mmCIF file of C-alpha atoms in Angstrom:
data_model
loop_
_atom_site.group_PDB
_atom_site.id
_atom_site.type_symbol
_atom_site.label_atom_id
_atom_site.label_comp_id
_atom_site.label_asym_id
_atom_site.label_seq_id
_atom_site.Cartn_x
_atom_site.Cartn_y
_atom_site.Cartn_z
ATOM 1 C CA UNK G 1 -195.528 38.070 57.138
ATOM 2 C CA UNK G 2 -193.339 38.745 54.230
ATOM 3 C CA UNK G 3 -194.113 42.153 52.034
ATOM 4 C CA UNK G 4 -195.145 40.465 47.963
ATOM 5 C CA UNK G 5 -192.434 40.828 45.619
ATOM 6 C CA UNK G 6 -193.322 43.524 43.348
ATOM 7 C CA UNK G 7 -194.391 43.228 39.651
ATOM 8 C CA UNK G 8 -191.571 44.044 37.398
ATOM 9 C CA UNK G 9 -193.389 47.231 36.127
ATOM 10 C CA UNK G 10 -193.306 48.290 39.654
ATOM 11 C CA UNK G 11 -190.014 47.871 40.007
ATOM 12 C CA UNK G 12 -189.157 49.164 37.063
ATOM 13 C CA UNK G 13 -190.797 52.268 38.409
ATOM 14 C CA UNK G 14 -189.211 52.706 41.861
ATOM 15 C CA UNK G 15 -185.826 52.285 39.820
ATOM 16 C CA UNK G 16 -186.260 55.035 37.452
ATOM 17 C CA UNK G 17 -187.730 57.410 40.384
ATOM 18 C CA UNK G 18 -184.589 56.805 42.430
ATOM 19 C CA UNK G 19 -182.558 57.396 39.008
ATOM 20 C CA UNK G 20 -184.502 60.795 38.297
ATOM 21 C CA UNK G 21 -183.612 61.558 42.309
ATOM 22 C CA UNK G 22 -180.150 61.905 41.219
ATOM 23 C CA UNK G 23 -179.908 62.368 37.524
ATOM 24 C CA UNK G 24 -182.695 65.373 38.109
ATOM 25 C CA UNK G 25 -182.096 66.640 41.342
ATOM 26 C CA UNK G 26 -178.692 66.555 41.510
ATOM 27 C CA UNK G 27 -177.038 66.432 38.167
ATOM 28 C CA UNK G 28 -179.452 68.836 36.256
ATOM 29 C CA UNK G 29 -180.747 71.382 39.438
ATOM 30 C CA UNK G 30 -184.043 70.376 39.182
ATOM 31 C CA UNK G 31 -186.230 71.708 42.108
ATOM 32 C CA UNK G 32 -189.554 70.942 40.939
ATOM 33 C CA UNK G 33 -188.633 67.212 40.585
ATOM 34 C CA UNK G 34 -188.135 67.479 44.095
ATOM 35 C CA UNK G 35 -191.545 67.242 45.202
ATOM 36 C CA UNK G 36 -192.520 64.857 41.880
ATOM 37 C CA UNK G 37 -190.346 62.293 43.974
ATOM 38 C CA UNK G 38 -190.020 62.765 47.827
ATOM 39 C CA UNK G 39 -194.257 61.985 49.212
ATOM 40 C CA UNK G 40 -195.278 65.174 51.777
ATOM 41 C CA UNK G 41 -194.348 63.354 54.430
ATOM 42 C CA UNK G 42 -191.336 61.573 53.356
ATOM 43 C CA UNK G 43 -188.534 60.701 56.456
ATOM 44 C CA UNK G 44 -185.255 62.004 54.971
ATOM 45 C CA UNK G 45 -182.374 60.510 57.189
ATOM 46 C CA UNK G 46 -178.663 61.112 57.194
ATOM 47 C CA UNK G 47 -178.642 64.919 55.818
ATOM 48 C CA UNK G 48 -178.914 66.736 59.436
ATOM 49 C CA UNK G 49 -178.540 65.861 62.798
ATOM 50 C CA UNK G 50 -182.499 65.665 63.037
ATOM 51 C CA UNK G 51 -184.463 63.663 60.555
ATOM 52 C CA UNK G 52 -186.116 66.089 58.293
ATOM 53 C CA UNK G 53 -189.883 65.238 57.010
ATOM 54 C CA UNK G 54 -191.228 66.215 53.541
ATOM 55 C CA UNK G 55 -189.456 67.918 50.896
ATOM 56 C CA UNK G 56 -189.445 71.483 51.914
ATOM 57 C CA UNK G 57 -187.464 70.857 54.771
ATOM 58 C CA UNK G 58 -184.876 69.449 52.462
ATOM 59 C CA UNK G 59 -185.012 72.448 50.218
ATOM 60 C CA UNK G 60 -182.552 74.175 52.085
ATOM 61 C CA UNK G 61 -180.337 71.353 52.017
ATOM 62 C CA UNK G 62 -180.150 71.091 48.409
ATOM 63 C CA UNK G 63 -180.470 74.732 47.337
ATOM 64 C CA UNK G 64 -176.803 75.157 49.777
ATOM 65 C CA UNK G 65 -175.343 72.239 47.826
ATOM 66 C CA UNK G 66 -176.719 74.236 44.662
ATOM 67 C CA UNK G 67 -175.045 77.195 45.881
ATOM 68 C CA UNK G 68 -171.722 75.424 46.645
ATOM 69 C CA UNK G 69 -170.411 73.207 44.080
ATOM 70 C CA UNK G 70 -170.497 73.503 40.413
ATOM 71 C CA UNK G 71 -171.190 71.146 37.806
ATOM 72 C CA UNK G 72 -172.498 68.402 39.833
ATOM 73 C CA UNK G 73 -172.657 65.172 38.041
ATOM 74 C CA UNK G 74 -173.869 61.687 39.520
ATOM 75 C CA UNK G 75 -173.162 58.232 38.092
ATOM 76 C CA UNK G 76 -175.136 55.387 38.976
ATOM 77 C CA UNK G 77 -172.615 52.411 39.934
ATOM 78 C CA UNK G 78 -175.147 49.996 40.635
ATOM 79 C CA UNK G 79 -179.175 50.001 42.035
ATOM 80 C CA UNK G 80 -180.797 46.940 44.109
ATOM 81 C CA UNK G 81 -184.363 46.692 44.313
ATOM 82 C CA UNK G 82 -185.774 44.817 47.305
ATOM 83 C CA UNK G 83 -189.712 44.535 48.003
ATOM 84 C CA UNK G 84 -190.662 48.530 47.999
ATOM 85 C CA UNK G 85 -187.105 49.967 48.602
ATOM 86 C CA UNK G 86 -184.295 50.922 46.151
ATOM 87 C CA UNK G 87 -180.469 51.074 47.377
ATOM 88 C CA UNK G 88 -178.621 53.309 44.304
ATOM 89 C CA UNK G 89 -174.778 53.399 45.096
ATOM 90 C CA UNK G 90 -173.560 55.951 43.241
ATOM 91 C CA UNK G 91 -170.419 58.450 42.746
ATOM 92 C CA UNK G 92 -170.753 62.252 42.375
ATOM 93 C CA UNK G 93 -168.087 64.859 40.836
ATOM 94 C CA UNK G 94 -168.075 68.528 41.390
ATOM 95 C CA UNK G 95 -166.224 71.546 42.175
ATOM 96 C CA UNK G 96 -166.699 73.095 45.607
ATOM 97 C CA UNK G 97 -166.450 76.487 44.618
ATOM 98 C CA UNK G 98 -164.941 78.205 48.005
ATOM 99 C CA UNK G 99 -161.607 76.163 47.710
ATOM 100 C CA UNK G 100 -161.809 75.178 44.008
ATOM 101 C CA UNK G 101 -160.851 71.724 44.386
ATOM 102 C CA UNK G 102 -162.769 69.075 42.796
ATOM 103 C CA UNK G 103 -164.365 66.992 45.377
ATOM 104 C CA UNK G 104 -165.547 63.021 44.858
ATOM 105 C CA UNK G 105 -168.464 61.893 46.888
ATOM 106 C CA UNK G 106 -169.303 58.662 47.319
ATOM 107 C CA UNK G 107 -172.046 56.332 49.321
ATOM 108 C CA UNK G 108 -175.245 54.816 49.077
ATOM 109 C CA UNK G 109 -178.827 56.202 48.929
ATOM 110 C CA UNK G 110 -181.771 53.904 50.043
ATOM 111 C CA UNK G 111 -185.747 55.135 48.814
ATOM 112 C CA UNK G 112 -188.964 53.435 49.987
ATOM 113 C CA UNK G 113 -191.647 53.727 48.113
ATOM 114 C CA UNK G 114 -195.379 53.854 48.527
ATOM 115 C CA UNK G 115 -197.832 54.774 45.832
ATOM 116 C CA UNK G 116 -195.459 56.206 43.310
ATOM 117 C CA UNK G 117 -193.912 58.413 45.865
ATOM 118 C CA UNK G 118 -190.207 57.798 48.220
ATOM 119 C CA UNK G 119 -191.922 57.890 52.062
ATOM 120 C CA UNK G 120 -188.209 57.452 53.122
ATOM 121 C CA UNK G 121 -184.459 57.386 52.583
ATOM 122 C CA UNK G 122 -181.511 57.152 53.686
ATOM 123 C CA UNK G 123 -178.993 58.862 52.374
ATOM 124 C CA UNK G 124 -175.141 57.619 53.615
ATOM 125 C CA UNK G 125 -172.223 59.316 52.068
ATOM 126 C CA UNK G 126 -168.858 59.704 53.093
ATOM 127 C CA UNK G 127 -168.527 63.652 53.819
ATOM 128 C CA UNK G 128 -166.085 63.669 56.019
ATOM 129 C CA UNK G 129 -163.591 62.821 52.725
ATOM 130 C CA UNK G 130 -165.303 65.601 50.899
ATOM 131 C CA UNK G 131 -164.351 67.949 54.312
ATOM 132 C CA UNK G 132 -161.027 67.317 53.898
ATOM 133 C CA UNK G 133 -161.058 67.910 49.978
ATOM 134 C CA UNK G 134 -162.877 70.999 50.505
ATOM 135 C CA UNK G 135 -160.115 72.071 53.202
ATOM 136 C CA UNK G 136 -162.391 72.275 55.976
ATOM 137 C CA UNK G 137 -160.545 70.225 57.911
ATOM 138 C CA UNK G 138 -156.917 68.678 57.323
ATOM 139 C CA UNK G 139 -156.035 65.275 58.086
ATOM 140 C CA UNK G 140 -154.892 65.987 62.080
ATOM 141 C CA UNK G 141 -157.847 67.861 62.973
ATOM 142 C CA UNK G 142 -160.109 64.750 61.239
ATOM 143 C CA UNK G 143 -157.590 62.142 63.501
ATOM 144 C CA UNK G 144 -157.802 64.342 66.736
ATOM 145 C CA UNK G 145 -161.437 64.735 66.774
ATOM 146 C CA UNK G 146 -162.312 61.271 65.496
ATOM 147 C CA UNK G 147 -159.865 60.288 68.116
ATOM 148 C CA UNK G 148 -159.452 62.333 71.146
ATOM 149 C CA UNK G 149 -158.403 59.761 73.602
ATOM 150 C CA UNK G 150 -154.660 58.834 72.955
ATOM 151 C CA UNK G 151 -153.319 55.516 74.081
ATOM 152 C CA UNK G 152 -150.321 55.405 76.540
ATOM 153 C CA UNK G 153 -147.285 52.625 75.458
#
């Protein structure tokens, strides 16, 4: 059994949550909005090694990535809205402010919705480039511990 598509209001709705998720949040610092968007028990994957639940859990999170780079700003390449889940794919600028490079992050963020409220994302970035812009690691640290085994000619 299929989910119904959703009215166009609707999605209308989930779309500008998942833009205030980054245009808020991110771009503009704001905490409060936090907990306007992300439901008690929302699932947030792909920040941690665990999955954290509910926005207080991803306080910390955001309040290091506050503390760290400097005029964060996110653009909005493109969203899809599918059913009761948004996918926003979407390019951030900022300056990391321990090695003052300028660091470009890139990915996708997924939101399900359920009454007004994300109960789950998913959010899939490439940090490993922004490691290596921030000088945490250099390229032949990335290559030897993406790739410890070495192949014999």
């Amino acid at each position: 059994m299929s989910c119904p598509e959703p009215s166009d209001a609707a999605r209308s709705k989930m779309r500008d949550l998942a833009w205030r998720w980054f245009e808020e949040v991110w771009s503009r610092g704001n905490e409060a909005a936090i907990r306007e968007i992300l439901a008690p028990d929302c699932r947030i994957h792909g920040i941690a090694a665990e999955v954290l639940v509910g926005p207080e859990s991803f306080l910390p999170f955001w309040r290091l990535g506050r503390l760290n780079y400097r005029g964060i700003s996110v653009q909005i390449d493109d969203f899809v809205v599918d059913h009761d889940t948004v996918a926003a794919f979407v390019t951030a600028h900022s300056l990391h402010l321990h090695s003052f490079n300028r660091v470009e992050l890139t990915g996708c963020a997924t939101f399900r919705f359920e009454g007004g409220l994300c109960v789950e994302t998913h959010q899939i970035f490439d940090y490993l480039s922004v490691l290596g812009r921030c000088g945490a690691v250099d390229d032949l640290d990335l290559h030897q511990a993406l790739f410890p085994l070495s192949v014999e000619s």
